[in-house]
GROMACS .gro file of C-alpha atoms in nm:
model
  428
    1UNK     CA    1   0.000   0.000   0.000
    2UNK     CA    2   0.138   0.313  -0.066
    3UNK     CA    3   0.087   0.611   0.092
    4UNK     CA    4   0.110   0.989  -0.084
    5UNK     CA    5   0.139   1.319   0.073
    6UNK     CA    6  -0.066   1.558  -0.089
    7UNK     CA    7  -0.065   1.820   0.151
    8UNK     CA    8   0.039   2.160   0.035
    9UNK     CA    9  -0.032   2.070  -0.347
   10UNK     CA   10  -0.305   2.071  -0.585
   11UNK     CA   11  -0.389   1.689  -0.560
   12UNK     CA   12  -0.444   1.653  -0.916
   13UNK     CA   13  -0.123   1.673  -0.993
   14UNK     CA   14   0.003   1.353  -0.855
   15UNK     CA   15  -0.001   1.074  -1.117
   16UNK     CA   16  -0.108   0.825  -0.879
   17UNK     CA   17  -0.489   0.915  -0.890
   18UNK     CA   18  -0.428   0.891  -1.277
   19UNK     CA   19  -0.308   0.575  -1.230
   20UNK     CA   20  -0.598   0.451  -1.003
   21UNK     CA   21  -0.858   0.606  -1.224
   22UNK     CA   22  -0.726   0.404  -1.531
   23UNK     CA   23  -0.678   0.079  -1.355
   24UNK     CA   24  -1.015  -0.024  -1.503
   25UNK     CA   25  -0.907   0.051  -1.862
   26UNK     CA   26  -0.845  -0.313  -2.056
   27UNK     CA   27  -0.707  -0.328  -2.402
   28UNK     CA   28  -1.007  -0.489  -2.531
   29UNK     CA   29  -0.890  -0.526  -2.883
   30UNK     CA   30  -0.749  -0.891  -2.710
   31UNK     CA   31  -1.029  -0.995  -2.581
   32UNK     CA   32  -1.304  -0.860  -2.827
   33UNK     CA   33  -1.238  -1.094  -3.141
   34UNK     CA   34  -1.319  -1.405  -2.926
   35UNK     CA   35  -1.640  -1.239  -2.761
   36UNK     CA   36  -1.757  -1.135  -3.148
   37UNK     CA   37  -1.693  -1.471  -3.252
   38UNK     CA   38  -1.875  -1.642  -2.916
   39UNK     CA   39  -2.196  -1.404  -3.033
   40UNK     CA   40  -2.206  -1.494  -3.337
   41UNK     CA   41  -2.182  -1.866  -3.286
   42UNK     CA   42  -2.457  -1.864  -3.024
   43UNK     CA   43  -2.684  -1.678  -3.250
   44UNK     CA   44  -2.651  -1.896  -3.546
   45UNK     CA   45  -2.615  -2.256  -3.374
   46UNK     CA   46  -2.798  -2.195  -3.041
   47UNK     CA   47  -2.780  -2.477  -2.815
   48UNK     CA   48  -2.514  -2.656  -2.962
   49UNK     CA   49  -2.279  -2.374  -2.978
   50UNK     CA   50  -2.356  -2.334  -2.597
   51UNK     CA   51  -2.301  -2.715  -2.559
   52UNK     CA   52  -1.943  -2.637  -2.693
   53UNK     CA   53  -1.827  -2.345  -2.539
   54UNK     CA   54  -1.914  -2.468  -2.220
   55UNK     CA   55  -1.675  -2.742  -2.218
   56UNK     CA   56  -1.431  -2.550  -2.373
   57UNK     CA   57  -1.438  -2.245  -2.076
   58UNK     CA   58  -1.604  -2.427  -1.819
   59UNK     CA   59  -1.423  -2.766  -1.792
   60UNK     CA   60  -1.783  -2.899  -1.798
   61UNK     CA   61  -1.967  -3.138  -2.054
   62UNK     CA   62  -2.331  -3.105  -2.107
   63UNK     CA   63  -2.636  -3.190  -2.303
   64UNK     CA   64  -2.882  -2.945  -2.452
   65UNK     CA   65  -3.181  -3.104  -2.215
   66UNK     CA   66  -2.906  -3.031  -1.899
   67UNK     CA   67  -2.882  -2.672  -1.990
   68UNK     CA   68  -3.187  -2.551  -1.741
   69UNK     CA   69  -3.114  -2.646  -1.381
   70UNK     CA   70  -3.449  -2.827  -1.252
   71UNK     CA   71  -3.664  -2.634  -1.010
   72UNK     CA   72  -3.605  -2.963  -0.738
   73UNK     CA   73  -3.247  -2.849  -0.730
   74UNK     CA   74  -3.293  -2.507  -0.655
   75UNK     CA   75  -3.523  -2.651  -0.352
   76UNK     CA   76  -3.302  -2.950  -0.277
   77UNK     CA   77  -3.037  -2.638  -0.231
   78UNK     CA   78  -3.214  -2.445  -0.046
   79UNK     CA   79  -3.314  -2.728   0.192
   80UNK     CA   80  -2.937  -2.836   0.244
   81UNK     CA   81  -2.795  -2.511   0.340
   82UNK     CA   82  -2.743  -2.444   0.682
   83UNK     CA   83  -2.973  -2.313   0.854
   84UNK     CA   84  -2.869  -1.922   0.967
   85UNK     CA   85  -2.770  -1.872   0.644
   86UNK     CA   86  -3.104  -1.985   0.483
   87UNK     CA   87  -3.228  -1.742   0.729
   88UNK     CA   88  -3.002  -1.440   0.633
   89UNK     CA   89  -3.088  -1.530   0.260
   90UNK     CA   90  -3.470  -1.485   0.335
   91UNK     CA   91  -3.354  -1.153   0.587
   92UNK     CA   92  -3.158  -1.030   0.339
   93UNK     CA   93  -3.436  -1.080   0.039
   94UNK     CA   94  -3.741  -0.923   0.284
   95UNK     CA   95  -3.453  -0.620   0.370
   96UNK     CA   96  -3.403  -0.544   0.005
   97UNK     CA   97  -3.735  -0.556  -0.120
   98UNK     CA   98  -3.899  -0.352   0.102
   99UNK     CA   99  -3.599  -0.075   0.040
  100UNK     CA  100  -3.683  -0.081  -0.341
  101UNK     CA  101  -4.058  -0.055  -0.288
  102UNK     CA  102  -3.976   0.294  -0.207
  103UNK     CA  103  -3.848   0.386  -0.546
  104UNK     CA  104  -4.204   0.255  -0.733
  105UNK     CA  105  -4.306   0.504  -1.033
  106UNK     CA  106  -4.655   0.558  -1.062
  107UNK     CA  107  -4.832   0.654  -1.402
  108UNK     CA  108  -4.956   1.023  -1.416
  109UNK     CA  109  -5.176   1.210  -1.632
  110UNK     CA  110  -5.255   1.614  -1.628
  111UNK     CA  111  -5.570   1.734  -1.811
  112UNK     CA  112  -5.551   2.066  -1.970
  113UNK     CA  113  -5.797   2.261  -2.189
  114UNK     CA  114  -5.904   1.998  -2.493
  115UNK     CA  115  -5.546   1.757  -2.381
  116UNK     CA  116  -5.503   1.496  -2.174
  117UNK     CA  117  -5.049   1.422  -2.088
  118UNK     CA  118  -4.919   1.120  -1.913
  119UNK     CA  119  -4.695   0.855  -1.896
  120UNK     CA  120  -4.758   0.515  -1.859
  121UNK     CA  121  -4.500   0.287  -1.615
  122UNK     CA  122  -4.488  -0.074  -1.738
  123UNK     CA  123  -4.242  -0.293  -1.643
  124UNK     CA  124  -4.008  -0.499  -1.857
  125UNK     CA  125  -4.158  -0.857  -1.906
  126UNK     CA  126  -3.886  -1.090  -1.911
  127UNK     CA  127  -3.539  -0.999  -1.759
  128UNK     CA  128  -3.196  -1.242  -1.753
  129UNK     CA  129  -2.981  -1.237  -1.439
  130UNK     CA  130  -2.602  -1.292  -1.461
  131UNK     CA  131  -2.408  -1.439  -1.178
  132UNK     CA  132  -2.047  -1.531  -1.188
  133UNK     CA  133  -1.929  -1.868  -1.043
  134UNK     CA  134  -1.549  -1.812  -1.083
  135UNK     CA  135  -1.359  -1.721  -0.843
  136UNK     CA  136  -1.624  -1.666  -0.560
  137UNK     CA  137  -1.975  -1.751  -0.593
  138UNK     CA  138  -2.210  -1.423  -0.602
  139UNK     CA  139  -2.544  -1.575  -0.398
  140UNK     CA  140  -2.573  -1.195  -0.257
  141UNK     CA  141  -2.565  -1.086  -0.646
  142UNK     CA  142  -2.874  -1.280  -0.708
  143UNK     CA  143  -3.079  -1.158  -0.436
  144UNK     CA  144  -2.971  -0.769  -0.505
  145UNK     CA  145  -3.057  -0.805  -0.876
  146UNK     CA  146  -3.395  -1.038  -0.841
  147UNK     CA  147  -3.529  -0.818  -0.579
  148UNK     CA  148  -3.558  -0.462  -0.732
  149UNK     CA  149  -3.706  -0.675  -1.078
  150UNK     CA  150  -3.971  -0.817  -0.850
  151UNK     CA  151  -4.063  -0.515  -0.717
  152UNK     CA  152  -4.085  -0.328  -1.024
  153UNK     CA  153  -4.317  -0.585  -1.157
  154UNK     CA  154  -4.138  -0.811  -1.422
  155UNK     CA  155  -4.347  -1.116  -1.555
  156UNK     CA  156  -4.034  -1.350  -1.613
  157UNK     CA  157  -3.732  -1.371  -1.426
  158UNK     CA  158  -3.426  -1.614  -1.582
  159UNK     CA  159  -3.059  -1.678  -1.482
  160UNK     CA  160  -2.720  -1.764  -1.649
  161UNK     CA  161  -2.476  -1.893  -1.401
  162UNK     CA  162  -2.143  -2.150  -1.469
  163UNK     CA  163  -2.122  -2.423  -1.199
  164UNK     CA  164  -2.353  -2.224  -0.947
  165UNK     CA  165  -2.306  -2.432  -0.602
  166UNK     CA  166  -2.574  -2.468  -0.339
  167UNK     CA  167  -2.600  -2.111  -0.197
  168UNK     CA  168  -2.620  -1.984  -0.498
  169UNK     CA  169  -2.895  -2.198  -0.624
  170UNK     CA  170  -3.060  -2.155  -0.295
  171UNK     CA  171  -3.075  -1.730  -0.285
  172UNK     CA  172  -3.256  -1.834  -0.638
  173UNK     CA  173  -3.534  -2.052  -0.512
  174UNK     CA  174  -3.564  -1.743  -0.249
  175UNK     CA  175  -3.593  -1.481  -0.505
  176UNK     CA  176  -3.842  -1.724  -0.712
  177UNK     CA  177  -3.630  -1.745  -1.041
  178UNK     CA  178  -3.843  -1.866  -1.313
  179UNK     CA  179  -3.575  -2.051  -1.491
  180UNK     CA  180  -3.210  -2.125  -1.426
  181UNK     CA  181  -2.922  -2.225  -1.685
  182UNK     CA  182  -2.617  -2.415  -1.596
  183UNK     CA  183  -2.443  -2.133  -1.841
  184UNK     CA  184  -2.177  -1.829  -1.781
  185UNK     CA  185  -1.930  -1.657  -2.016
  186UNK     CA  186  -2.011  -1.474  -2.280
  187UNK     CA  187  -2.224  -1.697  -2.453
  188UNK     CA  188  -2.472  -1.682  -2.179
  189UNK     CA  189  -2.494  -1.354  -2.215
  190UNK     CA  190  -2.561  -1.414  -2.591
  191UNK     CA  191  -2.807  -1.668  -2.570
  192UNK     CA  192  -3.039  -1.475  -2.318
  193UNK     CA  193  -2.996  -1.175  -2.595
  194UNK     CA  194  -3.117  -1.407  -2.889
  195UNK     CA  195  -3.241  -1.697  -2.734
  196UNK     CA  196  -3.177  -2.045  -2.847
  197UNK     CA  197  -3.386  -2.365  -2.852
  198UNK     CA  198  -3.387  -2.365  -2.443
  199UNK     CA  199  -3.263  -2.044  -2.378
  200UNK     CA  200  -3.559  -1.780  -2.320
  201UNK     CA  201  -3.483  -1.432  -2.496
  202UNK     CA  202  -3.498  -1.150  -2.263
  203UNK     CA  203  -3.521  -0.782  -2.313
  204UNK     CA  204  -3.253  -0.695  -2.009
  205UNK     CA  205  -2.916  -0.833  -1.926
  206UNK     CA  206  -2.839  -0.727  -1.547
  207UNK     CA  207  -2.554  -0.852  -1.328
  208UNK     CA  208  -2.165  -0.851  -1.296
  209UNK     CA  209  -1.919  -1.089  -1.512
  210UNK     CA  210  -1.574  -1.093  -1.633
  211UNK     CA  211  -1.400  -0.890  -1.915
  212UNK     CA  212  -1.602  -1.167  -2.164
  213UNK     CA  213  -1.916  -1.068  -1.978
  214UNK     CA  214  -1.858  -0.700  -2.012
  215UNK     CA  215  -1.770  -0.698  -2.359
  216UNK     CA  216  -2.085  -0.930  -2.442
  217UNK     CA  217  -2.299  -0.683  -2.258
  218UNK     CA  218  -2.125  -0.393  -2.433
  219UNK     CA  219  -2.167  -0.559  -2.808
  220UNK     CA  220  -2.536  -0.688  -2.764
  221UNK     CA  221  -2.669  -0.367  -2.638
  222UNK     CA  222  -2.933  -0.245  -2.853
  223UNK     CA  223  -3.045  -0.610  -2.944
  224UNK     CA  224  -3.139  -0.634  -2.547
  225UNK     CA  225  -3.093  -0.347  -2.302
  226UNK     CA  226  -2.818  -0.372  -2.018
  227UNK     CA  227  -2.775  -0.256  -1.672
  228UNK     CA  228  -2.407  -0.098  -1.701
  229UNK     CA  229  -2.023  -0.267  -1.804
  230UNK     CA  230  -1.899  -0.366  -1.446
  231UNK     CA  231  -1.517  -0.233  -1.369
  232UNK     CA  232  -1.280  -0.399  -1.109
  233UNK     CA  233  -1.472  -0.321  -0.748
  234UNK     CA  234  -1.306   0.023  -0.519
  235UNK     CA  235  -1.372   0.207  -0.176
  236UNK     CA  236  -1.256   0.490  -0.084
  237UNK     CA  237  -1.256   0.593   0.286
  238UNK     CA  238  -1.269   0.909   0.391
  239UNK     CA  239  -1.143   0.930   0.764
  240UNK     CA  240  -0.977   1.209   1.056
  241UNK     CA  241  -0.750   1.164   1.291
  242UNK     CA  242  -1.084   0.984   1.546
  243UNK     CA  243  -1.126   0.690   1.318
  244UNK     CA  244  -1.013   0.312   1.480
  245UNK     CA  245  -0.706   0.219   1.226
  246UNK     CA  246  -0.832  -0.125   1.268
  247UNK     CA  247  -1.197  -0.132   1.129
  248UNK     CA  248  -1.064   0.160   0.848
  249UNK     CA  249  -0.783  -0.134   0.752
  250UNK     CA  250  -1.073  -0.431   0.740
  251UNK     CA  251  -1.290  -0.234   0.554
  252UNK     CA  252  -1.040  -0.134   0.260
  253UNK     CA  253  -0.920  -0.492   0.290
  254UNK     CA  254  -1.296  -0.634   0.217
  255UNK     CA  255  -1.247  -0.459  -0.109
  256UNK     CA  256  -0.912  -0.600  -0.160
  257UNK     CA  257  -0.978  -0.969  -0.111
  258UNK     CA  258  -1.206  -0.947  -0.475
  259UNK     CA  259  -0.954  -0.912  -0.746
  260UNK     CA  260  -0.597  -0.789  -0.816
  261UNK     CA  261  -0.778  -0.501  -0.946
  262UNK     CA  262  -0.961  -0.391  -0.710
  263UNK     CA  263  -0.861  -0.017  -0.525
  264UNK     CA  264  -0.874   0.034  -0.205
  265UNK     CA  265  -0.800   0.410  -0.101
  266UNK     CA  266  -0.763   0.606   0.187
  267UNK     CA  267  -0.779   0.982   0.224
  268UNK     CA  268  -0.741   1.142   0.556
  269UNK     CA  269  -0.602   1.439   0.729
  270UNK     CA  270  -0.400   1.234   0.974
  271UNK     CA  271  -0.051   1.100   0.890
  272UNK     CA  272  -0.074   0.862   1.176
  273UNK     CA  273  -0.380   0.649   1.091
  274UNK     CA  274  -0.228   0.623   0.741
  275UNK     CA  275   0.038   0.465   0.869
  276UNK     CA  276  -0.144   0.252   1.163
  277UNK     CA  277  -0.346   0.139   0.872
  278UNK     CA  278  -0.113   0.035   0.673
  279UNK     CA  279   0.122  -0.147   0.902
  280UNK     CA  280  -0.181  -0.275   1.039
  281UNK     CA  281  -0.314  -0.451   0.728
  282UNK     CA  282   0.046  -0.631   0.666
  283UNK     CA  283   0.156  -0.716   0.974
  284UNK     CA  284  -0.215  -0.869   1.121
  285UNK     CA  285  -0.502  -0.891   0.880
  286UNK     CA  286  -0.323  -1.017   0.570
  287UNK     CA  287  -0.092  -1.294   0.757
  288UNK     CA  288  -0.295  -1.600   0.777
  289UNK     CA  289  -0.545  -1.413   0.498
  290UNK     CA  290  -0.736  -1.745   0.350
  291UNK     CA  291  -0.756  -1.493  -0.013
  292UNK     CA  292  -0.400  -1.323   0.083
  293UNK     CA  293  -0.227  -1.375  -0.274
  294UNK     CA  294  -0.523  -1.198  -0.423
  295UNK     CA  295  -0.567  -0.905  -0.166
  296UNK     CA  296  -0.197  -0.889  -0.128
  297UNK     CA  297  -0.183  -0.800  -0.502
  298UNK     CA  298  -0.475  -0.580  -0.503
  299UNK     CA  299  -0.321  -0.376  -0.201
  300UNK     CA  300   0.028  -0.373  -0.349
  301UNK     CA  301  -0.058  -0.236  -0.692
  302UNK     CA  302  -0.376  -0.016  -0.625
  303UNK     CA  303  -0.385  -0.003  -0.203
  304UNK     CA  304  -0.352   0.383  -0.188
  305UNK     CA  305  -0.336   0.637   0.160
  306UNK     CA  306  -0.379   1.011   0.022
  307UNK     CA  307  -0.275   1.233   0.336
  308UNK     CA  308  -0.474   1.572   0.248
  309UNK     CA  309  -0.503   1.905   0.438
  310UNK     CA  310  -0.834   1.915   0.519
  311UNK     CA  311  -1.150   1.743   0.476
  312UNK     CA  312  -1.312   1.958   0.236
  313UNK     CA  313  -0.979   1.888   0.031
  314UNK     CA  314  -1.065   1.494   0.084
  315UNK     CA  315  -1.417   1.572  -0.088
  316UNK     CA  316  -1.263   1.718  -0.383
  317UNK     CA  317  -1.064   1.433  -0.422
  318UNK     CA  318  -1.323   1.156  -0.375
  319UNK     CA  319  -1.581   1.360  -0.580
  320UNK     CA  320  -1.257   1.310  -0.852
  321UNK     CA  321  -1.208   0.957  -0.774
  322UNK     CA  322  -1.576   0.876  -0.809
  323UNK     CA  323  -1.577   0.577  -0.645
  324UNK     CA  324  -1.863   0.296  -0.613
  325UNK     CA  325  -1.840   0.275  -0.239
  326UNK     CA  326  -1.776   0.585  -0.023
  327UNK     CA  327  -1.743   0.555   0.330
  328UNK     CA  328  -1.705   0.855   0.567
  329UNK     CA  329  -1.502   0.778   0.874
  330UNK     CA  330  -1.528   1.101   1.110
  331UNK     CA  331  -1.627   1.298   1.386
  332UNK     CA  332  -1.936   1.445   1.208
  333UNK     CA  333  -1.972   1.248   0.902
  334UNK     CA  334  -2.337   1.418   0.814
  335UNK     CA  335  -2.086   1.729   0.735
  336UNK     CA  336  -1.960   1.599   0.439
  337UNK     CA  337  -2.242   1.477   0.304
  338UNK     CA  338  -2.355   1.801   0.075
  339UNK     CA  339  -2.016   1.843  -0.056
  340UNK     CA  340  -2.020   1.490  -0.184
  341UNK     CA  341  -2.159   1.502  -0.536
  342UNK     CA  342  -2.031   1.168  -0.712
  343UNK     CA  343  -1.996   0.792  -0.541
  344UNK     CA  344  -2.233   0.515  -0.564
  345UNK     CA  345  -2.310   0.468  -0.212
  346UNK     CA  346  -2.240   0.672   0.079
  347UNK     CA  347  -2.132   0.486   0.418
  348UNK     CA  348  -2.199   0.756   0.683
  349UNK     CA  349  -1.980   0.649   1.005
  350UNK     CA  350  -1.770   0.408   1.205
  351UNK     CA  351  -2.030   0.145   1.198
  352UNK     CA  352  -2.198   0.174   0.853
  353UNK     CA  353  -1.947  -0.075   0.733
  354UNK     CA  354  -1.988  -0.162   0.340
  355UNK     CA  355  -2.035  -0.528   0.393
  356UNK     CA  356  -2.348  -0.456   0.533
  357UNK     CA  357  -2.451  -0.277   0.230
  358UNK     CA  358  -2.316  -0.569   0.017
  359UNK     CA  359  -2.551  -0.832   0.170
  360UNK     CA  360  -2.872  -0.692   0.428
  361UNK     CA  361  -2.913  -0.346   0.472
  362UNK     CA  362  -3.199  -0.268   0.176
  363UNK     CA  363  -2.993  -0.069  -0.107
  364UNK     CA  364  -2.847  -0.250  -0.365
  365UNK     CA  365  -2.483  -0.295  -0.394
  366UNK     CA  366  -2.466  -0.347  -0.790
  367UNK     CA  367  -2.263   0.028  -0.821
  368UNK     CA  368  -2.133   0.216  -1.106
  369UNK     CA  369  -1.747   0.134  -1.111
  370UNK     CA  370  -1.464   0.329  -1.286
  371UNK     CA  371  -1.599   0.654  -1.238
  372UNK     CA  372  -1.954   0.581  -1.379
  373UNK     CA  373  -2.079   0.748  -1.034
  374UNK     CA  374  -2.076   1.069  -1.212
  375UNK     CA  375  -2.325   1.007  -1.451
  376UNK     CA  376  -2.480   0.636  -1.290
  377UNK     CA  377  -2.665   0.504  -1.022
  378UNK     CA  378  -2.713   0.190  -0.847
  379UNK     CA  379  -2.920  -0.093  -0.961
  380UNK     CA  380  -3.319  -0.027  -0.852
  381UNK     CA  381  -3.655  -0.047  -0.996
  382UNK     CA  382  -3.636   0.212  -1.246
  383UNK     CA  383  -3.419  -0.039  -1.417
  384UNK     CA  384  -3.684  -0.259  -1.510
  385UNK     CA  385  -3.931  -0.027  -1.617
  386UNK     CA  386  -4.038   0.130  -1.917
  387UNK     CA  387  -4.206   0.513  -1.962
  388UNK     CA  388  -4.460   0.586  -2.245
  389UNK     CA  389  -4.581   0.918  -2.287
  390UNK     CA  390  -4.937   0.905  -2.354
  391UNK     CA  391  -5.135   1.198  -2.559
  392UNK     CA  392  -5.494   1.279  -2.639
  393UNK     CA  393  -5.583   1.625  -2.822
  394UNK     CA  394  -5.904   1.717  -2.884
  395UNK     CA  395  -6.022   1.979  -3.170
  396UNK     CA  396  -6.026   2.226  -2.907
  397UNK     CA  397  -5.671   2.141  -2.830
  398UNK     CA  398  -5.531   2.106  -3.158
  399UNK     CA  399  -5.672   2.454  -3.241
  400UNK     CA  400  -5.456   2.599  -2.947
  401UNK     CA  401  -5.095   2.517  -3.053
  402UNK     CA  402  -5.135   2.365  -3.452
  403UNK     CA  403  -5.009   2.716  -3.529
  404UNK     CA  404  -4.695   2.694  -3.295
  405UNK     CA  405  -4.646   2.333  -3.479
  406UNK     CA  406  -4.669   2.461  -3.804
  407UNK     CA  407  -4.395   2.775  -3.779
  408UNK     CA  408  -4.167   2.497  -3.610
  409UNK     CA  409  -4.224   2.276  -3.908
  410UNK     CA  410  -4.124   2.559  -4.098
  411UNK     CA  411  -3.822   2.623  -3.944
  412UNK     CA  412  -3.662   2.318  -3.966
  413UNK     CA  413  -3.772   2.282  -4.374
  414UNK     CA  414  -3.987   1.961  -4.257
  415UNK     CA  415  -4.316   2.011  -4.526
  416UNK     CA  416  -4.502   1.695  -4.427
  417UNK     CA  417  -4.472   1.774  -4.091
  418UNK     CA  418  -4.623   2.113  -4.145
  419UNK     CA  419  -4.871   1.958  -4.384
  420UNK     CA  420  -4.993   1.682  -4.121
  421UNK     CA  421  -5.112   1.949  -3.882
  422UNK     CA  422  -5.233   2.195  -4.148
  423UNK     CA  423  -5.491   1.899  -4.331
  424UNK     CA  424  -5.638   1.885  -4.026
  425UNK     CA  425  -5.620   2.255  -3.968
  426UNK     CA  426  -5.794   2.357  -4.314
  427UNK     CA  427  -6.014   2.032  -4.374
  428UNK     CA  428  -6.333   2.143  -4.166
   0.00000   0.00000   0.00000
């Protein structure tokens, strides 16, 4: 982890937050050949091609007829997992749900002289959940993409997942998954664009994957609709000089301990917890680490401590960093929270830990990564919904802005578009 005085200079200056901020940019001229290729197989051999590339990526051999997971398994899973954690799964589900059944859209419509202006909320009707089985299994990932989709409404709920083991099976027989395929990679993410002879076409592709994933995601959008490209997973803890060094060092750790690429940053105005922190993290928390290689990596490449002046100075530079998970470590964290304009979620004090958020507090944790805060927001209802404006003018209506219509139409050299609302105009 290394730790960078920026005290006394203009922080973007220093070529570390460059180097942070880029982390998440792949050469994707590698990878995106094979993912083109993968698509394009898929959509022109269906279930065969998916027979194929599972055994090729996935180590795993399968039949067409074994590509859907049958709904006895999902219960037989759910049935076999231990007990508190069955319980945190339903917790977690009832937690989350009733968080996103605050962000509901209702249809509207205002009546004005001879008009009647709405919009119409439906939701989508069929939706396709990803979940990764590589190097962790997501079962949290299920639950936080399932629920919001429920909530909003969506007829038909399917998932792609390679390998998923028990708990993830079982958070899917909790969330009441229509269908589940024994399918990841990029061709899952194909085959739930197009559908194939099993696979169920969907019209939205939500949930984290690997550079394959991403890429899929990126090059099918427009044939089905996506949720965002995932980047490698940050935090970025703000903290003073009253935060414990040892929960600021687990928390940037539980970031770590995903992949080599994730960032875990520090910015504070105290020198000392920076380095309490750090020799805290290397000398206790990472020495019998069961995923030390991985976090060790992570921490050594992208573990960063900014020292700053002040805490309005450690705004600026997490408003710059934009990171998915913010979490304010101070005296008076509610301070900072108006001068914080970009992150994905906010962690306000010593206890709001981002685990929590990651499994059972309500909102979800699927987060714009790689600076996508500034623009993004977290996975929620709205994602699953569709607006349609309605309209209904009346003679009486038309009469009192055809005219307006007509000079625009004008303006912009369209004649048929003037000539629609004149016919009606002169044609008494």
């Amino acid at each position: 982890m290394k730790i960078v005085d920026l005290r006394g200079r203009y922080f973007k200056e220093d070529e570390s937050l460059e180097f942070l901020i880029k982390r998440g940019d792949i050469e994707t001229e590698k990878y995106e050949p094979i993912v083109k290729t993968i698509i394009k197989e898929v959509k022109e051999r269906g279930d065969e091609a998916l027979v194929e590339f599972t055994e090729k990526f996935d180590k795993v051999k399968l039949n067409p007829e074994d590509l859907v997971i049958p709904f006895e398994e999902l219960e037989k899973a759910y049935n076999e997992i231990e007990d508190d954690v069955r319980w945190a799964y339903e917790v977690a589900y009832e937690r989350i749900y009733e968080f996103h059944e605050h962000q509901k859209e209702k249809s509207f419509f205002k009546e004005e002289e001879g008009m009647i202006l709405g919009q119409k909320i439906t939701p989508l009707e069929v939706v396709g959940l990803y979940v990764p089985g590589g190097k962790a299994a997501y079962p949290s990932s299920v639950i936080m993409n399932a629920a919001p989709a429920r909530v909003a409404g969506v007829k038909e709920i399917v998932m792609c997942s390679p390998n998923p083991n028990k708990y993830t099976l079982a958070a899917a027989f909790v969330c009441g998954i229509d269908t589940v395929y024994r399918i990841g990679g990029a061709q899952a993410v194909a085959a739930m664009a197009y559908g194939t002879e099993t696979v169920r076409k969907v019209d939205k592709i939500v949930g984290p994957g690997n550079i394959y994933v991403a890429l899929a995601k990126k090059n099918l959008y427009g044939i089905v609709d996506i949720d965002m490209i995932a980047g490698p997973s940050e935090i970025l803890v703000i903290a003073d000089e009253s935060a414990n060094y040892k929960w600021v060092a687990a928390d940037l750790l539980s970031q770590a301990e995903h992949d080599e690429l994730a960032a875990s940053i520090l910015v504070t105005t105290s020198e000392d917890l920076a380095k309490k922190v750090k020799e805290y993290l290397y000398t206790e928390l990472l020495k019998d680490f069961p995923r030390k290689e991985i976090a060790e990596k992570s921490l050594n490449v992208y573990g960063h401590a900014f020292i700053v002046d002040d805490l309005d100075t450690a705004c600026e530079v997490s408003n710059y960093i934009a990171p998915e998970h913010l979490e304010i470590i101070t005296k008076n964290p509610f301070d900072l929270l108006n001068k914080i304009y970009h992150a994905g979620a906010i962690f306000l004090g010593e206890y709001a830990t981002e685990p929590l958020g990651d499994y059972i507090l309500g909102p979800n944790h699927v987060l714009p990564t790689s600076r996508a805060a500034r623009f993004s927001s977290p996975l929620g209802v709205y994602d699953f919904i569709k607006r349609s404006s309605v309209i209904y003018v009346s003679k009486e209506g038309f009469d009192r802005v055809a005219k307006h219509a007509i000079n625009m139409a004008k303006s912009e050299g369209l004649e048929a578009h003037k000539l629609s609302v004149e016919i009606r105009k002169n044609d008494k």
